Coordinates of C-alpha atoms in Angstrom, one line a residue:
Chain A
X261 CA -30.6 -6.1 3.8
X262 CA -27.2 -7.4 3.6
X263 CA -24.6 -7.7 6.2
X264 CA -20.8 -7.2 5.4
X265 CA -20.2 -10.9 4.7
X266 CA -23.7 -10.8 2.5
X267 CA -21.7 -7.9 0.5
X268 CA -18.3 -9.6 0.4
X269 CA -20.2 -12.6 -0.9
X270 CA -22.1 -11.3 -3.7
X271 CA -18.7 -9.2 -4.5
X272 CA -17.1 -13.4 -4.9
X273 CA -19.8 -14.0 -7.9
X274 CA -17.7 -11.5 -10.1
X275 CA -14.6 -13.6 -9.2
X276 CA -13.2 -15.3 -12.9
X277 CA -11.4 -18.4 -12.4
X278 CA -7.3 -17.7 -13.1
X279 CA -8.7 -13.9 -12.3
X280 CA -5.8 -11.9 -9.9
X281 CA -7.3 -9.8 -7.6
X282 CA -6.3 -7.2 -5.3
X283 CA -8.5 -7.0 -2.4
X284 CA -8.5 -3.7 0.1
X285 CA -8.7 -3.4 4.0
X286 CA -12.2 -4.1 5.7
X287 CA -15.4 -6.0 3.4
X288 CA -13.1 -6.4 0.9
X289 CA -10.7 -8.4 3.0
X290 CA -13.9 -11.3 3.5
X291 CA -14.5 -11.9 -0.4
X292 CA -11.3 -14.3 -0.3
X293 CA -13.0 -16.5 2.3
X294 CA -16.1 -17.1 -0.4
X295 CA -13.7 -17.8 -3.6
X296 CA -16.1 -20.7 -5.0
X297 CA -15.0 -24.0 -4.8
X298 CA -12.8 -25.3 -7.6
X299 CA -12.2 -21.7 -8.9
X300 CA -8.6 -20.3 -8.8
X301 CA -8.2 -16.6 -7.9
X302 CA -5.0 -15.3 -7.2
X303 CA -4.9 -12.4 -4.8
X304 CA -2.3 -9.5 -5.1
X305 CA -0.8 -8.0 -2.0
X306 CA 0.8 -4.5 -3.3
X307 CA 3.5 -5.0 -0.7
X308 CA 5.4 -7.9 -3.0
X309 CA 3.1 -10.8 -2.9
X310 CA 1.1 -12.8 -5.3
X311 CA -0.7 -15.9 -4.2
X312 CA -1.6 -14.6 -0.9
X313 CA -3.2 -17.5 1.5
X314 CA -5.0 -17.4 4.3
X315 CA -3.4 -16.5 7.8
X316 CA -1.1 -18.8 9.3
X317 CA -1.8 -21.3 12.2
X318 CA -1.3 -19.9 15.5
X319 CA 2.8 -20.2 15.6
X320 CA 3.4 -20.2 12.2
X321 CA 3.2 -16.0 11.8
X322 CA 6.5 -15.0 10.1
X323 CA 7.1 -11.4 10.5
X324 CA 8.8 -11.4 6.7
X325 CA 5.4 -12.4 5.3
X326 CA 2.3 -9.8 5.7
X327 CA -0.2 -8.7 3.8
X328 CA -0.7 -5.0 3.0
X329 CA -2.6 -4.7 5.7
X330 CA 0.8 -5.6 7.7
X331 CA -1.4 -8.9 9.0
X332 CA 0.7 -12.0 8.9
X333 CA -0.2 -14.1 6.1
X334 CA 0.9 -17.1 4.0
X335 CA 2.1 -18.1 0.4
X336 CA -0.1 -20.7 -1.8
X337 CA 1.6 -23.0 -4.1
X338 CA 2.6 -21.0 -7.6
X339 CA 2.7 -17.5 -5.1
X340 CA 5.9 -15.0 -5.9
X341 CA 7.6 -12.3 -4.2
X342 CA 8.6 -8.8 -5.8
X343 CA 9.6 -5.7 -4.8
X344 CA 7.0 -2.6 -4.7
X345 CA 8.0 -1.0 -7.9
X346 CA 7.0 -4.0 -9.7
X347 CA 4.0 -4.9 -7.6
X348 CA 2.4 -1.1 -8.9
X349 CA 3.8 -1.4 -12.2
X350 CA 1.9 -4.5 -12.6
X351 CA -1.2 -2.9 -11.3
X352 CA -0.8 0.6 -13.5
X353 CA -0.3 -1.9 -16.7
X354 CA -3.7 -2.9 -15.9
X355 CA -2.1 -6.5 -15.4
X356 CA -5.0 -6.9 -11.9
X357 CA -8.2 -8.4 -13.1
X358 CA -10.3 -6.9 -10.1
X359 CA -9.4 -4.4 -7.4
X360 CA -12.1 -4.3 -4.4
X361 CA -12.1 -1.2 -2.5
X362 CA -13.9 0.0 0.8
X363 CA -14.9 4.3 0.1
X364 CA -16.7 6.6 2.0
X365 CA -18.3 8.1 -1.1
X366 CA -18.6 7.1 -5.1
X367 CA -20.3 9.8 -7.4
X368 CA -22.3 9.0 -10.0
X369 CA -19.4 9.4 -12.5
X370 CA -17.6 6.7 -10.8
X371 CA -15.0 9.0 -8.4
X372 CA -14.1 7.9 -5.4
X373 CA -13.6 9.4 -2.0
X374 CA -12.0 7.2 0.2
X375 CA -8.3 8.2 1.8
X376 CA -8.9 11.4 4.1
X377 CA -11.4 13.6 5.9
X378 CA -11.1 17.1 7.2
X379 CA -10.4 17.6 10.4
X380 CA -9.3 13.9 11.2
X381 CA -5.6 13.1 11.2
X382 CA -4.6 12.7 8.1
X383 CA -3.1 8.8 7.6
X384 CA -2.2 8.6 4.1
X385 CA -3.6 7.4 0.7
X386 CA -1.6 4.2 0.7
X387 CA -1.6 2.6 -2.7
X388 CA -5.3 3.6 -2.9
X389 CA -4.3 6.6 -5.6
X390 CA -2.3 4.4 -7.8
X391 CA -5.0 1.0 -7.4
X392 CA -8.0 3.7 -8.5
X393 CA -6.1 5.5 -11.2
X394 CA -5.0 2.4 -12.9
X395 CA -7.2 -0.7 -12.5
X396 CA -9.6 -1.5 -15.0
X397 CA -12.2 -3.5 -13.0
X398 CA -13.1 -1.4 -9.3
X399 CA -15.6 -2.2 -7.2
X400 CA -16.3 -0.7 -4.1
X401 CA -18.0 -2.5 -0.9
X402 CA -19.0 0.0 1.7
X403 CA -22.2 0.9 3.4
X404 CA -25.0 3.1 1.5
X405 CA -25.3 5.2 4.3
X406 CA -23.1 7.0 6.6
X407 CA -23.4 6.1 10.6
X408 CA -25.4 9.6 10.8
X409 CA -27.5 8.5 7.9
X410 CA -26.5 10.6 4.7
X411 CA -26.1 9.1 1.5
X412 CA -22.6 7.8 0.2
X413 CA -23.8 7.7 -3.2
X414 CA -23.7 11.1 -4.6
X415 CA -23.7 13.3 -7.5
X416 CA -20.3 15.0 -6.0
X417 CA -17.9 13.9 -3.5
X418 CA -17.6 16.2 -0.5
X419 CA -14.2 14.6 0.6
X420 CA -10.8 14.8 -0.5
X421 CA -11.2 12.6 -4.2
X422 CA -8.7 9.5 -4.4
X423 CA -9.4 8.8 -8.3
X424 CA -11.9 10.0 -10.8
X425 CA -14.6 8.2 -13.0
X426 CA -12.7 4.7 -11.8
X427 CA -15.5 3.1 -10.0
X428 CA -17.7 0.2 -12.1
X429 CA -19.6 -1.1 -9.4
X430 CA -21.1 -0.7 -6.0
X431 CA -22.4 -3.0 -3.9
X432 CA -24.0 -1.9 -0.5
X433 CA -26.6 -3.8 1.8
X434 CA -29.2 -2.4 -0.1
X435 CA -28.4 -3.0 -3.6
X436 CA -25.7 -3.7 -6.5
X437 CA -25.6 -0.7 -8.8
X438 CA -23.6 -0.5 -12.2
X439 CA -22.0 2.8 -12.7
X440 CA -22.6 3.6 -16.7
X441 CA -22.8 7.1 -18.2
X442 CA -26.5 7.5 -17.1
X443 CA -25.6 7.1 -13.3
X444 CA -26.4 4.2 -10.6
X445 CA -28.2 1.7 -12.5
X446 CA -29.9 -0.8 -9.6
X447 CA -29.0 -4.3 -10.7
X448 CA -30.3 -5.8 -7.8
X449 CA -31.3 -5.0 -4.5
X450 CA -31.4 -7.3 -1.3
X451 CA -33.7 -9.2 0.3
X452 CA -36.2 -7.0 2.2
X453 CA -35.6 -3.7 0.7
X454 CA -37.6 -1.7 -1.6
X455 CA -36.8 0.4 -4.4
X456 CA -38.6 3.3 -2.6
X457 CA -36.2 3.1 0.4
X458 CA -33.1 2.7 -2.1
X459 CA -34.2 5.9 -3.9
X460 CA -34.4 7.4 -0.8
X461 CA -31.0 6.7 0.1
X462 CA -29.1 7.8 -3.3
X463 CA -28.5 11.0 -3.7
X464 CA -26.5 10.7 -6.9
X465 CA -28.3 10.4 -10.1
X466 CA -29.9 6.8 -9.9
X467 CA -31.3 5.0 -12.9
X468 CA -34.3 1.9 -12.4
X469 CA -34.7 0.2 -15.4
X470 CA -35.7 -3.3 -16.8
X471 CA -35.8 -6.4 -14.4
X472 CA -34.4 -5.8 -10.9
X473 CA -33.7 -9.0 -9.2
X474 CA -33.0 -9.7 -5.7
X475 CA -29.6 -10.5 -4.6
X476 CA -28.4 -13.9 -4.4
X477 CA -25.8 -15.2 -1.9
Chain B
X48 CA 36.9 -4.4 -2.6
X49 CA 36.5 -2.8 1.0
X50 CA 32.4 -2.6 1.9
X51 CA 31.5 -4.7 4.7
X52 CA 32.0 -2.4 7.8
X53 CA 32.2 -3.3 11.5
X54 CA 28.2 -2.8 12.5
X55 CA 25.8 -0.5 12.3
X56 CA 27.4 2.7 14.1
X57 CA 30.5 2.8 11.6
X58 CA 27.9 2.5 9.0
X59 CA 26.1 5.7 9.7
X60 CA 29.1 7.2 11.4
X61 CA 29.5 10.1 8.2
X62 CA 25.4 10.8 8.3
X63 CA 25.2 14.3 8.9
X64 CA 22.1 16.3 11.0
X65 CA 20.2 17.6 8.2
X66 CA 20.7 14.9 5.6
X67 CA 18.2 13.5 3.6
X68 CA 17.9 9.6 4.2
X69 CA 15.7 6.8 2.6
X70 CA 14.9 3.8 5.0
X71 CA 13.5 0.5 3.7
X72 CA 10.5 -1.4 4.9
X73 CA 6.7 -1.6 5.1
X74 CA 5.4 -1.4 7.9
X75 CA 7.7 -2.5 10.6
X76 CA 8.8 -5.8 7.7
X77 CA 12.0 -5.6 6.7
X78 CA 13.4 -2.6 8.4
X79 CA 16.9 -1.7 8.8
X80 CA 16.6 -2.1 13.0
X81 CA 20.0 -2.1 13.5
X82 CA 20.4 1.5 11.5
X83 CA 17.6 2.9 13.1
X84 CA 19.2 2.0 16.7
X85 CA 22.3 3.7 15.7
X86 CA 20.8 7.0 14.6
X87 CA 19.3 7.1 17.8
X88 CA 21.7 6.6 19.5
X89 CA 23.9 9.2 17.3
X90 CA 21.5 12.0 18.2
X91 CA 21.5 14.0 14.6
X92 CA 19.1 15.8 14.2
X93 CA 16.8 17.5 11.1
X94 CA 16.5 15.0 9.2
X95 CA 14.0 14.2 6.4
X96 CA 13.4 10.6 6.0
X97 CA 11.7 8.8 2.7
X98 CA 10.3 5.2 4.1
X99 CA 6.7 4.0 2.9
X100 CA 5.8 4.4 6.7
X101 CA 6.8 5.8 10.0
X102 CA 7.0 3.0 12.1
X103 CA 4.8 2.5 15.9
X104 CA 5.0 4.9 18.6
X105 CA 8.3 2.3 20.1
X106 CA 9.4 1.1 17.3
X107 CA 11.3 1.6 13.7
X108 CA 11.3 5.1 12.5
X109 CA 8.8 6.2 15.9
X110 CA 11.8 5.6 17.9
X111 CA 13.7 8.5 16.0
X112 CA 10.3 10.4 16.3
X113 CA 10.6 9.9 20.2
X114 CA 13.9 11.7 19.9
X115 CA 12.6 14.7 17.8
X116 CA 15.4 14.2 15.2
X117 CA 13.2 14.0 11.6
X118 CA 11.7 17.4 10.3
X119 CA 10.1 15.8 7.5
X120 CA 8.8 12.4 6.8
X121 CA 7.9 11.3 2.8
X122 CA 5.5 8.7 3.0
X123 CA 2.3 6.9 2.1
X124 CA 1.3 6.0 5.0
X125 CA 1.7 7.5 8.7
X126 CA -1.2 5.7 10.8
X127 CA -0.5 3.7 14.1
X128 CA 1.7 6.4 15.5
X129 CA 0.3 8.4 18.6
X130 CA 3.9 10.6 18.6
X131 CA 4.0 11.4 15.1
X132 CA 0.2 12.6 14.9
X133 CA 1.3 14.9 18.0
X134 CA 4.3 16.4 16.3
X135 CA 2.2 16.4 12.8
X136 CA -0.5 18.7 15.1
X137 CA 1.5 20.9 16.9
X138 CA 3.6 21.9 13.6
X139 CA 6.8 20.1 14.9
X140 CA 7.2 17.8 11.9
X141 CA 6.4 18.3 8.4
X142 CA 4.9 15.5 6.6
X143 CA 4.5 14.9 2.2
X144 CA 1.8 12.0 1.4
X145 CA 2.6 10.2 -2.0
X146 CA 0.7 7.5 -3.9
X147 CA 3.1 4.3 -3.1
X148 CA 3.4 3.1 -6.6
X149 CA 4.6 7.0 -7.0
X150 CA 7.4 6.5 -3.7
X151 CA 8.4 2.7 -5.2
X152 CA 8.8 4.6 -9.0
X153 CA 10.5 7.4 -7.3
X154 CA 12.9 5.9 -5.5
X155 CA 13.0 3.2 -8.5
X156 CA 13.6 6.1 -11.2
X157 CA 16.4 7.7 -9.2
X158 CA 18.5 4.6 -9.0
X159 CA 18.4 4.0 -13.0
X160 CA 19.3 7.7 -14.0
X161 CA 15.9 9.0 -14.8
X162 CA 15.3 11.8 -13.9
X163 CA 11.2 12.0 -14.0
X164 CA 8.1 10.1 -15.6
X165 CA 4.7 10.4 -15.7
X166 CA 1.9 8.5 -13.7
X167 CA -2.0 8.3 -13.6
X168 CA -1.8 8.2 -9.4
X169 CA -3.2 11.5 -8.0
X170 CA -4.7 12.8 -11.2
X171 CA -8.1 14.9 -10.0
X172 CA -6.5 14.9 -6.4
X173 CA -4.8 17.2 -4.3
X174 CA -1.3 15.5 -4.9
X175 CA -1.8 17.0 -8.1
X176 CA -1.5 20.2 -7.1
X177 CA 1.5 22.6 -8.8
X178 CA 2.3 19.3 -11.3
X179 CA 2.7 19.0 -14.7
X180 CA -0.6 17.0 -16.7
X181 CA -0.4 15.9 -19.5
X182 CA -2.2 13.7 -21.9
X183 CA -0.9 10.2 -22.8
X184 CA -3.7 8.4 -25.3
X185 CA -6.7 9.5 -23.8
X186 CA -6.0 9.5 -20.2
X187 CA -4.3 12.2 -17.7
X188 CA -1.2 11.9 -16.1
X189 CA 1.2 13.7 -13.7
X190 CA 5.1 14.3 -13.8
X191 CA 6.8 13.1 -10.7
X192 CA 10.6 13.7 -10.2
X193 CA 13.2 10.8 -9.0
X194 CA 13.7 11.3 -5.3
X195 CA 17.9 13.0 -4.3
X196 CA 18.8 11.6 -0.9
X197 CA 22.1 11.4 0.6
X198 CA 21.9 7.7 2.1
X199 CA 19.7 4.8 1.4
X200 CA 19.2 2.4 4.6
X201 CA 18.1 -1.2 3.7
X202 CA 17.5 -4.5 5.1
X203 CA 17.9 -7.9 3.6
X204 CA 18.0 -11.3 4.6
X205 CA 21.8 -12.2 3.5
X206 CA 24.1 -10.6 1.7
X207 CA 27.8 -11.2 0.6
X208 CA 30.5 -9.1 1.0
X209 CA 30.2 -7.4 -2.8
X210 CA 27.4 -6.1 -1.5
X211 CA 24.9 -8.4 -3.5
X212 CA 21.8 -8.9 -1.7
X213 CA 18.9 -11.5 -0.9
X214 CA 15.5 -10.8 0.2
X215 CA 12.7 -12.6 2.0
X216 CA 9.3 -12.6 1.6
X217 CA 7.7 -9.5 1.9
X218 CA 10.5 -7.7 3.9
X219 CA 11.9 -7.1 0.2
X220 CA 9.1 -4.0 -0.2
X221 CA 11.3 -1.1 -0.9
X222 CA 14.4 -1.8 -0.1
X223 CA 15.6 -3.1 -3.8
X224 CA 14.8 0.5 -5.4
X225 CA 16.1 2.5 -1.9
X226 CA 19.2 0.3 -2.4
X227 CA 19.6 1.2 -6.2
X228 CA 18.5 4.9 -5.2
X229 CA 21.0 6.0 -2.4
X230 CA 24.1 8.1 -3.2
X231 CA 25.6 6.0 -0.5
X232 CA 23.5 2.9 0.5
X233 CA 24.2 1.0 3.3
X234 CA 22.8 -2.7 4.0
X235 CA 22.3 -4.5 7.0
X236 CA 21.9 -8.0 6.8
X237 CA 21.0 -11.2 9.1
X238 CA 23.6 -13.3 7.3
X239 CA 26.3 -12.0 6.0
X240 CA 28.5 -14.8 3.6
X241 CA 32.2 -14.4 1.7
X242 CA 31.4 -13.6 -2.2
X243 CA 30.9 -16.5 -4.2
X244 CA 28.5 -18.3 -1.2
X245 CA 25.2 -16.6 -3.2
X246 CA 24.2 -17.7 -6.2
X247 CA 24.7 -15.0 -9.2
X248 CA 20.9 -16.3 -9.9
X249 CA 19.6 -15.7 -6.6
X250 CA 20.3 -12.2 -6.2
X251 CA 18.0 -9.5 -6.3
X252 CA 20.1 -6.3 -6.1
X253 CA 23.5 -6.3 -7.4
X254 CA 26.4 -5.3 -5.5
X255 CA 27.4 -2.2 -7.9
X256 CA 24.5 -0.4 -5.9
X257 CA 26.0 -0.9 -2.3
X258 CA 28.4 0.9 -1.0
X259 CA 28.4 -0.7 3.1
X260 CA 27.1 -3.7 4.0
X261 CA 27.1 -5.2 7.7
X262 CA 25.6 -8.1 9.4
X263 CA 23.2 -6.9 12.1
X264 CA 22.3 -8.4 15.6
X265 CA 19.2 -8.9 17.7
X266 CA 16.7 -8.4 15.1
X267 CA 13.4 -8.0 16.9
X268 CA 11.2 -8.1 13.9
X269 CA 8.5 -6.8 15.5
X270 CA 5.1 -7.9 14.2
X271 CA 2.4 -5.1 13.6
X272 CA -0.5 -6.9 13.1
X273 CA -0.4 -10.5 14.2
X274 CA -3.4 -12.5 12.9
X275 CA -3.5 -15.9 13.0
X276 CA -6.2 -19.2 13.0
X277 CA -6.4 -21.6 15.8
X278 CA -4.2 -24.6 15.5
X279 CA -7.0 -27.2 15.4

């Protein structure tokens, strides 16, 4: 089984070199600290930044530089500053190679749940409508199960949707699963966990096929 | 040419209870502070208020929140505010959730005269609800409308006395298309220079959109979420 850094680092083997990247609140947020040596990834922060580095040394925070998160943050060399019009218009023209998202649940058919749920104070979708309505390339880091054990890939969301048939790929700590017509197609699934106990845990449609390697991180 | 004004409270000194406002700022970056004080302090009351968040429980927009004077907050994003969930809950304030790439084109569309425009954000969801959708090359989209407010509030880093402004960093966010979007904007700014000190190539919103400009004090510039690695 992984654990959330296992996830964010299998999610850094689909990084590209001169790929920008917008990476979401949570797992997603851990992929930047496995960017592979020598490869250049540029990560997008939808408040205005491009080139987003790591946070600053202790007394080095600026509160005019944060992250979307609002964490304080820093600027690479080559980073640039825009306002948010143009930071989602360069994310609905498809212009971010990879968006990363947390969820709560993905269907089969690639929708994504992920902004609200009944009965909680409602917070706010953030950018997370426009990111999952536009980006070409989404994949979702989250846990396969929920913390009372039901299964968070399903045929049908049960929460409020944030986007539709958006998701490409989902990587849990049991598994990385393609989302294609036919369903959740198993890739690979992580070290000590069986197919059986995957199936067991998938309640959308779920599609074992050909080799199924273990996951490498 | 007669826009700088003598601080914050002359600045807001016409805004009426009721009006609509927008208010710059992400988070509690780049917020107009010194605006925000002044309403307060002003006491109006009913007032609906487009900013990408609400501010904390003490600080930014919470502080008008405190004093009961917004009915309805537009937004993105209302978390990390104990006093606006209350009011949210008991019926006392009225809040509408929009995408924020739909609030930036919003405020963007109503500062450069059009009117609406369509957008893929909140197709399939419940902001789609009582929306036009229509069909664009395959893929679904929804018709949003330019936001009307009375006043835009912004906050940049400098700004000359035509009203020509300079960002930093991230505290630009929204405050370029609130600026371009208010019937009457008003800027407060840390530094405040004689036209002709800022560079026609350095700035980012044109003066033509600004109708009062000041140069603030005591910015706090509260940090929301300071995260930082150890020195060594």
């Amino acid at each position: 089984m992984l654990d959330k850094y296992g996830i964010a680092k299998r999610i850094a083997k689909e990084l590209r070199d001169g790929y920008y990247v917008n990476l979401g609140i949570g797992i997603p947020t851990l992929v930047a600290n496995y960017i592979p040596e020598g490869m250049e990834v540029i990560l997008q922060s939808e408040n205005g930044l491009l080139g987003m580095g790591p946070f600053p040394v202790d007394g080095d925070e600026d509160p005019d530089l944060i992250n979307a998160g609002k964490q304080t943050v820093t600027m690479l060399k080559g980073a640039s500053l825009f306002d948010s019009a143009t930071s989602f218009g360069m994310i609905r023209a498809g212009k971010v190679d990879l968006t990363v998202l947390g969820a709560m649940e993905v269907t089969d058919r690639g929708d994504i749940a992920n902004w609200k749920v009944p009965g909680k104070m409602v917070k706010g979708m953030g950018g997370a409508m426009d990111l999952v309505a536009s980006a070409k390339n989404i994949i979702v880091a989250m846990m396969h199960t929920s913390k009372d054990g039901k299964s968070k890939l399903l045929e049908e969301c049960t929460l409020p949707i944030t986007g539709l048939h958006c998701v490409k790929k989902v990587i849990t700590e049991l598994g990385v699963f393609d989302i294609t017509e036919r369903g959740f197609e198993l890739r690979e699934h992580a070290p000590g966990v069986t197919i059986d106990e995957i199936r067991a845990k998938t309640k959308g449609r779920l599609v074992v096929e050909g080799e199924i390697t273990e996951v490498l991180v | 040419m007669k826009k700088v004004v003598d601080g914050a409270e002359a600045a807001i000194a016409d805004i009426p209870s009721g009006a609509t406002l927008m208010l710059g700022g992400f988070g509690l970056c780049g917020i107009p502070e010194n605006c925000i004080t002044a309403l307060v302090n002003k006491g109006i009351n009913n007032l609906v208020c487009i900013s990408n968040n609400a501010g904390v429980d003490d600080f930014g927009i919470g502080l008008m929140l405190q004093k009961k004077q917004v009915r309805k907050m537009i937004s993105s994003y209302v978390g990390e505010n104990d006093e606006f969930e209350r009011q949210l809950l008991s019926g006392e304030l009225e809040v509408e959730l929009i995408p924020q790439g739909t609030l930036a084109e919003r405020c963007r569309a109503a500062g450069s005269g059009i009117p609406a425009f369509y957008t893929p954000a909140g197709y399939g969801t419940e902001v789609e609800v009582g929306k036009e959708v229509r069909e664009f090359n395959g893929k679904k989209y929804l018709l949003e409308h330019a936001f009307d407010s009375d006043f835009a509030i912004v906050k940049a880093w400098k700004g000359d006395t035509h009203g020509n402004l300079v960002f930093k960093d991230t505290a630009r966010n929204f405050n370029p298309m609130m600026a371009m979007a208010g019937k009457i904007t008003i800027a407060e700014v840390e530094i405040l220079v004689p036209a002709g000190e800022i560079h026609p190539n350095d700035v980012h919103v044109p003066g033509i959109f600004v109708h009062r400009i000041f140069q603030g004090t005591n910015y706090e510039k509260r940090i929301e979420q300071r995260t930082v690695r150890p020195r060594n």
